[in-house]
XYZ file of C-alpha atoms in Angstrom:
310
model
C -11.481 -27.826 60.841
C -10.264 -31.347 62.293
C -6.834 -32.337 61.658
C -6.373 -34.910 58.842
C -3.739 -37.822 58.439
C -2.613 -38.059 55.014
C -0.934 -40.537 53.356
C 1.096 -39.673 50.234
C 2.594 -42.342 48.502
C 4.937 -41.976 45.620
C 6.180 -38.773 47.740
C 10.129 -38.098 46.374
C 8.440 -37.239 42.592
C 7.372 -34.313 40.934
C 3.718 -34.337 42.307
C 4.616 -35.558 45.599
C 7.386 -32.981 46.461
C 4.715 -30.015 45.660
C 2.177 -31.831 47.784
C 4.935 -32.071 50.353
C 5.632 -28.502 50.505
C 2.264 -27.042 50.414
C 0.824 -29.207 52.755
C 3.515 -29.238 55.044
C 3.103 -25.662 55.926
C -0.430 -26.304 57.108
C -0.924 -27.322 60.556
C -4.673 -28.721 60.051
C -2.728 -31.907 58.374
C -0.357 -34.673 59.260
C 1.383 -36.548 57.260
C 2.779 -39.607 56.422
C 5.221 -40.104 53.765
C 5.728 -43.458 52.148
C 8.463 -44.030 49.916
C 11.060 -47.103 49.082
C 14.390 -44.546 50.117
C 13.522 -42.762 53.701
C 16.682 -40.897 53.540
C 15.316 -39.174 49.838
C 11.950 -38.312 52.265
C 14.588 -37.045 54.897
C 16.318 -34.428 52.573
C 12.939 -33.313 51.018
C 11.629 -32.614 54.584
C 14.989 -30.930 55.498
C 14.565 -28.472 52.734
C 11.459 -27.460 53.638
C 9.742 -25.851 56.985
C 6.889 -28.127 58.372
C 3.978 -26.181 60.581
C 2.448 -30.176 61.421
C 3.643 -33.638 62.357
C 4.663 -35.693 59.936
C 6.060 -39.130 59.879
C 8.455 -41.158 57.337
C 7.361 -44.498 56.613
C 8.662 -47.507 54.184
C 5.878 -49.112 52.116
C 6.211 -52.343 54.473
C 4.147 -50.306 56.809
C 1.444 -49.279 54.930
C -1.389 -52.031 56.519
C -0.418 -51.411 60.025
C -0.899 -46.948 59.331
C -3.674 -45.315 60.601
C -4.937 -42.244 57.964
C -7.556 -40.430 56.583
C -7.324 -39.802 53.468
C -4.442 -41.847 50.941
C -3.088 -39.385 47.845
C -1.283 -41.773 45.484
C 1.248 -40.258 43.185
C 3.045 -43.412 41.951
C 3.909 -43.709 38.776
C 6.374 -43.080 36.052
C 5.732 -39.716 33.659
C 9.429 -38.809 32.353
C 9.012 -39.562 28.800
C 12.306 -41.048 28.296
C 12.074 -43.322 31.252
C 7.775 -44.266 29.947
C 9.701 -45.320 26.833
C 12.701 -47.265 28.520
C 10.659 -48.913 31.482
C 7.601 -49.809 29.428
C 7.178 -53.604 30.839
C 7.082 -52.246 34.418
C 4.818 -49.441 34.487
C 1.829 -51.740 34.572
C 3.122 -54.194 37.341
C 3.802 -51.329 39.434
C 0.675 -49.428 38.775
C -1.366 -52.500 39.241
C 0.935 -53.359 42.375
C 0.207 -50.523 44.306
C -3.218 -50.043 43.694
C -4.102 -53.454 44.586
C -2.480 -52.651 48.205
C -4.217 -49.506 48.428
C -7.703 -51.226 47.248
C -6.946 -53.752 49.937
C -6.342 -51.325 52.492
C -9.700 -49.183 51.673
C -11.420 -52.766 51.874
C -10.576 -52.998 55.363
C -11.049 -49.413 56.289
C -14.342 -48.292 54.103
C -13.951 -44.605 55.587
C -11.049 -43.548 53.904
C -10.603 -41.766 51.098
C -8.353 -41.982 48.260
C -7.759 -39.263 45.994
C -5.423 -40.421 42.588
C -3.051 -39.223 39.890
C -4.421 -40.147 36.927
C -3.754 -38.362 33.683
C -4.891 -37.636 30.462
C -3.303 -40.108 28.426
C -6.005 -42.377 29.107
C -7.799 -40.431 26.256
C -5.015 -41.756 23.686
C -1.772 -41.338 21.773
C -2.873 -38.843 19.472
C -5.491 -36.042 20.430
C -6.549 -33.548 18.069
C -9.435 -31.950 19.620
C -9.714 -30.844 23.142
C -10.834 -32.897 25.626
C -14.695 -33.056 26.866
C -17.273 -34.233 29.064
C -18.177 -36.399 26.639
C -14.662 -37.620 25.273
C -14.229 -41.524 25.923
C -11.171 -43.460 27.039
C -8.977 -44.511 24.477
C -9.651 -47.775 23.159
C -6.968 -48.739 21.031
C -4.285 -47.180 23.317
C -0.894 -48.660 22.811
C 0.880 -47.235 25.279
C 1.363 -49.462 28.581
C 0.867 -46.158 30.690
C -2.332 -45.361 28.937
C -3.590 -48.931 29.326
C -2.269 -49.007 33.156
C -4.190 -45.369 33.865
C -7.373 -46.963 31.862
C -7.089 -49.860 33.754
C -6.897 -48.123 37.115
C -9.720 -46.167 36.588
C -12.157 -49.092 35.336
C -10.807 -50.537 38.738
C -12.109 -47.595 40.877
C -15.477 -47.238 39.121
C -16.068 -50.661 40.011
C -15.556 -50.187 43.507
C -18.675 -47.043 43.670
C -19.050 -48.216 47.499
C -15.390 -46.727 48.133
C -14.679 -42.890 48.606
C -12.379 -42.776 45.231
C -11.647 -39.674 43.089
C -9.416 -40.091 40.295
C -7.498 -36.489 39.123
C -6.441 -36.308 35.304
C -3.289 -34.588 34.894
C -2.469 -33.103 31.615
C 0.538 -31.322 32.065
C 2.383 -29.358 35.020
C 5.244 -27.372 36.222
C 6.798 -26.097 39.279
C 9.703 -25.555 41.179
C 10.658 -28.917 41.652
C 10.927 -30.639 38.272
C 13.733 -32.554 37.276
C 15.870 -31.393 34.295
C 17.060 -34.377 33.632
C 13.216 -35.143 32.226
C 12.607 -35.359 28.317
C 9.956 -33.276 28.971
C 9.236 -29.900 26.545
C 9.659 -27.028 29.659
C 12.633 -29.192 30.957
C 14.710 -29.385 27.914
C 13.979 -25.248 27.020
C 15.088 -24.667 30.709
C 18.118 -26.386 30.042
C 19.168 -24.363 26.931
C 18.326 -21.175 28.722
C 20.419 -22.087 31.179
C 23.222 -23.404 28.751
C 22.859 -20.300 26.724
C 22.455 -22.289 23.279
C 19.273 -21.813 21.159
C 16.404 -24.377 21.691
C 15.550 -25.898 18.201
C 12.081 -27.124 18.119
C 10.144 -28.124 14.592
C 7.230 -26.107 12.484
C 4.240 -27.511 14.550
C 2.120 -25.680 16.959
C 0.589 -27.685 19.831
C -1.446 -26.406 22.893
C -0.751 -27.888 26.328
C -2.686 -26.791 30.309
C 0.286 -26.105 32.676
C -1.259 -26.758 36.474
C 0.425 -24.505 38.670
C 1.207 -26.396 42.141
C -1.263 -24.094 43.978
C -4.133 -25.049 41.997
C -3.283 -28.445 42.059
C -2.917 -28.226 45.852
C -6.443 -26.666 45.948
C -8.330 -29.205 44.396
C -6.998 -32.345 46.413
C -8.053 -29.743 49.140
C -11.669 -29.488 47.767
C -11.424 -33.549 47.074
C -10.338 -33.815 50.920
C -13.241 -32.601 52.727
C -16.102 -33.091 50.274
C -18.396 -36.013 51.035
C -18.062 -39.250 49.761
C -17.543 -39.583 46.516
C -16.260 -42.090 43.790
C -15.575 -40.116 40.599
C -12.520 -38.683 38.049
C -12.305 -35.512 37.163
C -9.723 -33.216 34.975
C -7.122 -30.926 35.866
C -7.011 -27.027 33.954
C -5.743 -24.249 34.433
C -7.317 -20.665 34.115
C -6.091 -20.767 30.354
C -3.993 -23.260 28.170
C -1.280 -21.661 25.978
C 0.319 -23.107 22.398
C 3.665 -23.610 21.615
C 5.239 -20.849 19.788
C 3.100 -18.517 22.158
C 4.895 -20.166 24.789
C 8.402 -19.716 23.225
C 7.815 -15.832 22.416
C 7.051 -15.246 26.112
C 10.019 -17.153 27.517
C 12.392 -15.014 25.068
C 10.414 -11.835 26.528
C 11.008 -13.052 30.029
C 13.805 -14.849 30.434
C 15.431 -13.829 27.277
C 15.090 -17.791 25.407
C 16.638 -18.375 21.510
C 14.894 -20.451 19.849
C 15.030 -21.523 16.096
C 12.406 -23.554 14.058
C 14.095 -26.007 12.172
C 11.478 -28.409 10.090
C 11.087 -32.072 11.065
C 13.097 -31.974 14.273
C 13.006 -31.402 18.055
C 10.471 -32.716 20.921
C 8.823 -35.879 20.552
C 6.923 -38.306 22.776
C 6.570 -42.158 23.036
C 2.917 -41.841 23.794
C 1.922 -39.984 20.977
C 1.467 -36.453 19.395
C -1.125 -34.809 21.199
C -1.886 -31.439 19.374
C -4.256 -30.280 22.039
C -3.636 -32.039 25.383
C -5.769 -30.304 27.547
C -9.472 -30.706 28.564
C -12.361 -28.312 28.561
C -14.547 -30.083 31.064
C -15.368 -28.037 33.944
C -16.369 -31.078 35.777
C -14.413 -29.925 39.128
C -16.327 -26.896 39.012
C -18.732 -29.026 40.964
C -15.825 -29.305 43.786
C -15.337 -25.803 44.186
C -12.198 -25.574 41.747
C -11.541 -22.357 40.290
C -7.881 -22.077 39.147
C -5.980 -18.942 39.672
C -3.213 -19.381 37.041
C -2.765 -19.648 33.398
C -0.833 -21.630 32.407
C 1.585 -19.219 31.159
C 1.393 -17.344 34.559
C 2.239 -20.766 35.652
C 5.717 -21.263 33.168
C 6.607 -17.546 34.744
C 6.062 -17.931 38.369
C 7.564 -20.954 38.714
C 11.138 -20.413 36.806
C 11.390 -17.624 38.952
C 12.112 -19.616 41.679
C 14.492 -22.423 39.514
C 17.324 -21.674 38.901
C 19.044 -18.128 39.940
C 21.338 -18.697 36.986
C 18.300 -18.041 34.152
C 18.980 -14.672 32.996
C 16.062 -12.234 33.666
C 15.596 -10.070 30.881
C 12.644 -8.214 32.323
């Protein structure tokens, strides 16, 4: 297989640190990491053991880059700070896309493979998502409507090599637990050693593990040209208080159901945020981990504090 440069913008967050060290330890790619802090790109790739070249780049050198394939991972997906920095996410989502768009204008053979997610199906989802499930049209949210937008964007542009990946929801090693995200904040109490209060209602959510998100930009890399979206599963999705049980088996979590408190989200109550399309099937996708394999592996490697209880 030929080597491939890769771009990877949007590199020092949660998706772009996994993509970092998984394809880092492959010598059939290159790299080059864009980000607006080099010396946050510098510690990332001192923590980690490259087998390729890679170089660090500031986004003022994007036009004058020579790549193969451009994986953007821009974007804002901490609840607290969607909720906080609402008026930006759309100026920088529509920022960096246009200089992306521009650059595939000018060099029609690349590819570029982008994090969507699966809020462009709404604030509140009740029903798993489907092949036939349509974008959200009275979404309120300004990351929904920036995602929607995006996407309308890159359909329109079926002449470029574009392939848009719905994320639903994902773990790994290298989230930040300062997040208002669900995993985050029961990490924290384990941690803490204080019981994680949560409120009566079940909800089902599709943790990616990083390998099988890895995989399918793999697949996305070296399959023929193609402009299309496609969502992101795992082997099997997994509902809340399942989810809770397990932790307190494995790494010995309290938890107490109090009614009309705990997690919420400025985008919505989803009580099924996960998709049953099969869509990347057609890729070659076939996920190895559930998504409560995914929870386990992962905190494994966290924190060495967690208390193992099994």
């Amino acid at each position: 297989m030929s080597t491939k440069s890769i771009a990877i913008l949007g590199c020092t967050g949660h998706v772009g640190k996994n993509l970092i060290y998984y394809f880092g330890r492959e010598e059939r790619f290159e790299l080059v990491l864009f980000s607006r802090d080099k010396k946050k790109i510098k510690k990332i790739v001192s923590e980690n053991h490259f087998k390729n070249n890679f170089t660090l780049n500031n986004y003022e050198e994007f036009n004058e880059s020579k790549f193969d394939v451009i994986i953007n991972c821009i974007g804002i997906s901490d609840p607290a700070k969607i909720e906080s920095e609402e008026k930006i996410i759309m100026k920088l989502t529509e920022d960096f896309d246009q200089l992306i768009l521009d650059y595939l204008k000018n060099n029609s053979d690349v590819k570029l493979i982008n994090f969507s997610s699966g809020a462009v199906y709404g604030e509140e989802i009740n029903s798993p998502i489907n092949d036939t499930t349509p974008f959200s049209l009275n979404a309120h949210s300004q990351y929904a409507i920036a995602k929607i937008q995006s996407e309308i964007r890159h359909r329109n542009l079926a002449e470029f090599n574009i392939i848009d990946l719905r994320l639903f929801s994902f773990f790994s090693r290298f989230m930040d637990l300062n997040t208002r995200f669900l995993i985050s904040e029961i990490i924290s109490s384990i941690n803490q050693k204080k019981k994680f209060i949560t409120n009566e209602f079940d909800f089902y959510r599709d943790y990616i593990h990083p390998e099988d998100l890895c995989l399918l930009v793999k697949k996305c890399i070296y399959n023929n040209t193609i402009n299309d979206v496609f969502d992101l599963y795992s082997k099997k999705p997994i509902g809340k208080f399942d989810l809770l049980d397990s932790l307190k088996d494995n790494f010995g979590l309290q938890y107490q159901v109090v009614p009309n408190s705990g997690f919420s989200s400025p985008t919505g109550f989803k009580e099924n945020y996960y998709s049953k399309s099969r869509k990347a099937n057609l890729l070659g996708y076939d996920p190895q981990y559930s998504s409560i394999e995914t929870i386990v592996n992962e905190m494994k490697h966290f924190n060495s504090e967690i208390n193992f209880s099994s």
